[in-house]
Short mmCIF file of C-alpha atoms and ligand atoms in Angstrom, two decimals:
data_model
loop_
_atom_site.label_atom_id
_atom_site.label_comp_id
_atom_site.label_asym_id
_atom_site.label_seq_id
_atom_site.Cartn_x
_atom_site.Cartn_y
_atom_site.Cartn_z
CA MET A 1 0.21 0.05 0.02
CA ASP A 2 1.55 4.19 -0.85
CA ASN A 3 0.97 5.65 2.28
CA ARG A 4 3.29 8.74 0.59
CA VAL A 5 -0.05 11.28 1.19
CA PHE A 6 2.37 14.20 0.90
CA THR A 7 2.74 15.16 -2.00
CA ASP A 8 2.31 18.40 -2.65
CA ARG A 9 5.03 19.14 0.32
CA LYS A 10 8.99 19.63 0.32
CA VAL A 11 11.16 19.28 3.78
CA LEU A 12 14.86 20.89 3.59
CA VAL A 13 16.99 18.90 6.45
CA THR A 14 20.45 19.61 7.00
CA ALA A 15 22.78 17.56 7.96
CA GLY A 16 20.56 14.80 6.33
CA ALA A 17 23.00 13.28 5.12
CA SER A 18 24.21 10.42 7.45
CA GLY A 19 22.93 9.77 11.46
CA ILE A 20 19.76 11.15 12.65
CA GLY A 21 19.48 14.00 9.86
CA ARG A 22 19.22 10.95 7.20
CA ALA A 23 16.78 9.11 9.30
CA ILE A 24 13.96 11.71 9.28
CA ALA A 25 14.72 12.89 5.11
CA LEU A 26 13.71 8.36 5.37
CA ALA A 27 10.72 9.33 7.34
CA PHE A 28 9.75 12.35 5.87
CA LEU A 29 10.03 11.17 2.35
CA ASP A 30 8.25 7.42 3.34
CA ALA A 31 5.25 9.81 4.07
CA GLY A 32 5.61 11.44 0.59
CA TYR A 33 7.96 15.23 1.28
CA ARG A 34 9.76 15.92 -1.59
CA VAL A 35 13.23 15.69 0.12
CA HIS A 36 15.61 18.46 0.18
CA VAL A 37 18.92 17.30 1.86
CA CYS A 38 22.31 18.98 2.86
CA ASP A 39 25.45 18.10 4.50
CA LEU A 40 29.15 19.04 4.25
CA ASP A 41 30.37 15.25 3.46
CA ALA A 42 29.71 14.34 -1.05
CA GLY A 43 30.57 11.29 0.04
CA ALA A 44 27.57 10.08 2.32
CA LEU A 45 24.89 12.05 0.60
CA ALA A 46 26.34 10.13 -2.99
CA GLU A 47 25.71 7.40 -1.26
CA LEU A 48 21.81 8.47 0.76
CA ARG A 49 21.48 8.78 -3.50
CA ARG A 50 22.32 6.08 -4.75
CA ASP A 51 19.64 3.94 -0.95
CA ALA A 52 17.12 6.27 -1.79
CA PRO A 53 17.75 8.49 -5.45
CA ASP A 54 13.93 10.64 -5.24
CA ILE A 55 15.63 12.86 -2.57
CA MET A 56 17.88 16.29 -4.15
CA THR A 57 21.37 16.55 -2.02
CA ALA A 58 23.79 19.38 -1.75
CA VAL A 59 27.27 19.97 -0.70
CA THR A 60 27.01 22.50 1.97
CA ASP A 61 28.25 24.02 5.03
CA VAL A 62 24.89 25.88 6.81
CA SER A 63 27.74 28.41 8.63
CA ASP A 64 28.20 29.65 5.35
CA PRO A 65 25.72 32.91 4.77
CA GLU A 66 25.99 32.52 0.98
CA ALA A 67 26.76 28.96 0.97
CA VAL A 68 22.91 28.79 3.19
CA ALA A 69 21.51 31.86 0.36
CA GLU A 70 22.07 29.50 -2.40
CA LEU A 71 20.78 26.59 -1.64
CA PHE A 72 17.45 27.73 -0.18
CA ARG A 73 17.52 29.90 -3.93
CA VAL A 74 17.72 26.01 -5.72
CA VAL A 75 15.52 24.16 -3.27
CA ALA A 76 12.68 27.01 -3.40
CA LEU A 77 13.22 26.61 -7.73
CA ALA A 78 12.64 22.91 -6.48
CA PRO A 79 8.62 21.08 -7.31
CA GLY A 80 6.21 21.33 -4.35
CA ARG A 81 5.33 24.38 -1.86
CA PHE A 82 8.05 24.56 1.11
CA ASP A 83 6.99 23.35 4.17
CA VAL A 84 9.51 21.89 6.76
CA LEU A 85 12.81 23.26 7.54
CA VAL A 86 14.59 20.22 10.04
CA ASN A 87 17.83 22.12 11.19
CA ASN A 88 19.03 19.13 12.60
CA ALA A 89 23.29 20.26 11.55
CA GLY A 90 25.05 20.81 14.80
CA ILE A 91 28.58 18.60 16.29
CA ALA A 92 29.70 18.25 19.56
CA GLY A 93 32.43 20.16 20.38
CA PRO A 94 35.15 19.50 22.66
CA THR A 95 35.45 18.22 25.80
CA ALA A 96 37.35 19.52 27.98
CA PRO A 97 37.48 21.57 31.10
CA VAL A 98 36.70 25.94 30.25
CA GLU A 99 39.89 26.95 30.90
CA GLU A 100 41.03 24.23 28.08
CA VAL A 101 37.81 24.79 25.08
CA GLU A 102 39.90 26.52 22.22
CA THR A 103 38.55 30.48 20.92
CA GLU A 104 38.15 28.34 17.44
CA ALA A 105 36.53 25.41 19.05
CA TRP A 106 33.60 27.48 21.43
CA ARG A 107 33.42 29.30 17.86
CA GLN A 108 32.90 26.65 15.05
CA THR A 109 30.68 25.04 17.46
CA LEU A 110 28.53 28.09 18.19
CA ALA A 111 28.81 28.95 14.19
CA VAL A 112 27.22 25.51 12.66
CA ASN A 113 25.01 24.15 15.90
CA LEU A 114 23.00 28.21 15.94
CA ASP A 115 24.20 30.66 13.63
CA GLY A 116 23.60 28.21 10.41
CA ALA A 117 19.63 27.43 12.22
CA PHE A 118 19.76 31.22 12.22
CA TYR A 119 20.72 31.19 7.96
CA CYS A 120 18.21 28.49 7.38
CA ALA A 121 15.48 29.18 9.33
CA ARG A 122 15.85 33.75 7.58
CA ALA A 123 15.98 31.67 4.11
CA ALA A 124 13.64 30.33 5.20
CA SER A 125 10.95 31.91 6.23
CA PRO A 126 10.09 33.75 3.33
CA LEU A 127 8.62 30.56 1.47
CA LEU A 128 6.88 28.85 4.44
CA LYS A 129 5.36 32.27 5.40
CA ALA A 130 3.49 31.69 1.38
CA ASP A 131 1.35 29.39 3.03
CA GLY A 132 2.68 27.42 6.75
CA GLY A 133 4.45 25.40 7.66
CA SER A 134 7.04 24.94 10.28
CA ILE A 135 11.14 24.53 11.12
CA ILE A 136 12.49 21.50 13.59
CA ASN A 137 15.75 22.50 15.27
CA ILE A 138 16.84 19.49 17.10
CA ALA A 139 17.90 20.69 19.73
CA SER A 140 19.35 18.10 22.84
CA ASN A 141 18.96 17.16 26.05
CA ALA A 142 22.28 19.31 27.02
CA ALA A 143 19.66 22.05 26.53
CA LEU A 144 17.65 21.07 29.29
CA PHE A 145 20.31 21.38 32.04
CA GLY A 146 23.81 22.05 32.36
CA PHE A 147 26.55 19.87 31.54
CA PRO A 148 30.19 20.15 32.44
CA ASN A 149 33.09 20.04 29.96
CA ARG A 150 30.22 20.51 27.52
CA LEU A 151 30.37 24.34 27.35
CA PRO A 152 29.82 25.02 23.63
CA TYR A 153 27.81 23.02 22.77
CA THR A 154 24.99 23.21 26.09
CA VAL A 155 25.52 27.06 25.59
CA SER A 156 24.67 26.66 21.26
CA LYS A 157 21.58 24.09 22.33
CA TRP A 158 20.79 26.81 24.75
CA GLY A 159 20.63 29.22 22.50
CA LEU A 160 18.64 26.72 20.28
CA ILE A 161 15.67 27.03 22.41
CA GLY A 162 15.74 30.64 23.35
CA PHE A 163 15.26 30.40 18.80
CA THR A 164 12.75 27.98 19.28
CA LYS A 165 10.18 30.18 21.78
CA THR A 166 11.03 33.19 20.22
CA LEU A 167 10.47 31.65 16.83
CA ALA A 168 7.06 30.58 17.40
CA MET A 169 6.26 34.19 18.73
CA GLU A 170 7.32 35.88 16.18
CA LEU A 171 6.03 33.68 12.95
CA GLY A 172 2.61 31.87 14.72
CA PRO A 173 0.64 35.17 12.90
CA GLU A 174 1.74 33.76 9.74
CA GLY A 175 0.11 30.09 10.55
CA ILE A 176 4.38 28.33 10.87
CA ARG A 177 4.88 26.67 13.80
CA VAL A 178 8.59 26.39 15.54
CA ASN A 179 9.53 23.04 18.09
CA ALA A 180 12.55 22.14 19.10
CA LEU A 181 13.12 18.67 19.92
CA CYS A 182 15.38 17.32 22.42
CA PRO A 183 17.12 14.13 22.28
CA GLY A 184 19.51 12.41 24.20
CA SER A 185 22.25 10.10 24.58
CA VAL A 186 20.69 8.56 20.89
CA SER A 187 22.57 5.95 20.05
CA GLY A 188 25.37 5.44 17.66
CA PRO A 189 29.11 5.84 16.29
CA ARG A 190 28.28 10.10 18.21
CA ILE A 191 27.53 9.46 21.14
CA ASP A 192 29.70 6.81 21.44
CA GLY A 193 32.57 8.96 20.70
CA VAL A 194 31.26 11.54 23.52
CA ILE A 195 31.39 8.25 25.65
CA GLU A 196 34.73 7.56 25.10
CA ARG A 197 35.70 11.16 25.04
CA ASP A 198 34.37 11.76 28.46
CA ALA A 199 35.61 9.04 30.26
CA GLY A 200 39.42 9.35 28.99
CA GLU A 201 38.62 12.98 30.73
CA ARG A 202 36.83 11.62 33.62
CA GLY A 203 38.67 8.73 33.88
CA LEU A 204 36.04 6.67 33.98
CA THR A 205 35.44 3.49 32.42
CA VAL A 206 33.57 3.36 29.13
CA GLU A 207 31.18 1.08 30.21
CA LYS A 208 30.65 3.21 32.69
CA VAL A 209 29.56 6.81 32.40
CA ARG A 210 27.72 4.11 28.88
CA GLN A 211 25.82 3.39 32.25
CA GLU A 212 25.69 7.76 33.48
CA TYR A 213 24.18 8.16 30.39
CA ALA A 214 21.48 5.20 30.03
CA ARG A 215 20.17 6.86 33.53
CA GLN A 216 19.34 10.19 32.09
CA SER A 217 16.26 9.14 31.07
CA SER A 218 13.28 8.63 33.49
CA MET A 219 13.00 4.55 30.46
CA ARG A 220 17.23 3.88 31.68
CA SER A 221 17.42 3.67 27.58
CA PHE A 222 19.17 5.40 24.29
CA VAL A 223 16.54 6.04 21.84
CA SER A 224 17.05 5.55 18.24
CA ALA A 225 17.53 7.85 15.31
CA ASP A 226 14.21 6.19 14.17
CA ASP A 227 12.02 7.40 17.70
CA ILE A 228 13.33 11.85 16.77
CA ALA A 229 12.14 10.78 12.74
CA ALA A 230 8.95 10.12 14.20
CA MET A 231 8.57 12.44 16.52
CA ALA A 232 10.42 15.04 13.99
CA LEU A 233 7.10 13.36 11.24
CA PHE A 234 4.33 13.96 13.70
CA LEU A 235 5.43 17.60 14.61
CA ALA A 236 5.45 18.89 11.11
CA SER A 237 2.07 16.37 10.29
CA ASP A 238 -2.38 17.78 10.34
CA ALA A 239 -1.83 15.33 14.11
CA GLY A 240 0.19 18.37 15.21
CA ALA A 241 -1.15 22.08 14.15
CA LYS A 242 -1.25 23.28 17.49
CA ILE A 243 2.07 22.50 19.04
CA SER A 244 4.67 24.98 18.94
CA GLY A 245 7.48 27.10 20.76
CA GLN A 246 7.60 23.48 22.58
CA ALA A 247 11.12 21.78 23.26
CA ILE A 248 10.51 18.52 24.28
CA ALA A 249 12.23 15.51 25.52
P1 NAD B 301 26.25 13.75 12.95
O1 NAD B 301 27.16 13.55 14.22
O2 NAD B 301 26.33 11.77 13.46
O3 NAD B 301 26.44 14.21 11.76
C1 NAD B 301 25.11 14.17 11.07
C2 NAD B 301 25.95 15.41 9.91
O4 NAD B 301 26.35 15.90 10.49
C3 NAD B 301 27.45 14.26 9.43
O5 NAD B 301 26.49 14.03 8.12
C4 NAD B 301 27.74 15.74 9.15
O6 NAD B 301 28.79 15.60 7.68
C5 NAD B 301 27.15 16.94 8.76
N1 NAD B 301 28.01 18.61 8.95
C6 NAD B 301 28.26 18.33 10.36
N2 NAD B 301 28.62 19.37 10.53
C7 NAD B 301 28.17 20.06 9.21
C8 NAD B 301 27.78 21.85 8.72
N3 NAD B 301 28.86 22.24 8.66
N4 NAD B 301 27.26 21.91 7.32
C9 NAD B 301 25.63 20.65 7.00
N5 NAD B 301 25.97 19.39 7.09
C10 NAD B 301 27.41 19.11 8.96
O7 NAD B 301 25.06 14.12 13.65
P2 NAD B 301 23.98 12.69 14.35
O8 NAD B 301 24.71 12.22 15.49
O9 NAD B 301 23.05 12.91 13.88
O10 NAD B 301 23.75 14.21 15.34
C11 NAD B 301 22.39 15.10 14.93
C12 NAD B 301 21.41 15.95 15.68
O11 NAD B 301 21.19 15.69 16.52
C13 NAD B 301 22.71 17.34 16.16
O12 NAD B 301 22.48 18.67 16.25
C14 NAD B 301 23.47 17.18 17.47
O13 NAD B 301 23.87 18.23 18.37
C15 NAD B 301 21.69 16.10 18.10
N6 NAD B 301 21.74 15.40 19.04
C16 NAD B 301 22.77 13.87 18.84
C17 NAD B 301 22.38 13.99 19.09
C18 NAD B 301 23.39 11.51 20.09
O14 NAD B 301 23.34 11.31 20.71
N7 NAD B 301 23.71 11.91 18.44
C19 NAD B 301 21.77 13.84 21.42
C20 NAD B 301 20.77 14.69 21.07
C21 NAD B 301 21.26 15.62 19.96
#
């Protein structure tokens, strides 16, 4: 049975060539959206196109305002009405005590995680104003608590919550909804790297730190990229039509 129902709607997923973004892109494709994905990694984009030839891809660094403007010129001209921006791009940044955080690492983390979301929302807003739609920002549970030794990342994700709440109020009258998802630990190579670096920084075993991370969740488990994708799809769907300004853990 073909469950594709949104055939005229376009979605752009940033950093969608791998990880959570890829799962989101595939979930929207499965729901019948016209899916655009940008990413830094040309090889991973080519692999995505091999697996899902209907997805349109572009090599774009979201921290580069000119590149983002060019990306949106292309997406705007493509068939379909622009319905959803998923600001998924985000780097882990350094794991280090504050006195060891390099200026460049601080700036780079904010440039990708926060400036990139701003450049994309700025370009998406006129497209969304035409027919309504929504912006989904992939924040983190690091946006809900303090996170020692992850200062740039935590600050960038708390910034995304202010960004979400402000844009929800600013764009709400135009029928545009803005929400944030705040995943805890998502299974995959990225969280494995974070745990290894955290364990090294604190002189603990990887297994001990992994258990600590799992205990941060009420269900004592990591979520999957597909869980996040399902929530993004729900927020974009008519079932989520009255949800805006929320940061969903
Ligand atoms: P990931 O590290 O697997 O990277 C996904 C993609 O981002 C890669 O394909 C990479 O090429 C791309 N990318 C990196 N910098 C980019 C840039 N400047 N412009 C465009 N693309 C870029 O990421 P992930 O684990 O899938 O995380 C996705 C989002 O979810 C991030 O915002 C992350 O902070 C957030 N998040 C992840 C977890 C987790 O446990 N993985 C938990 C909470 C929140």
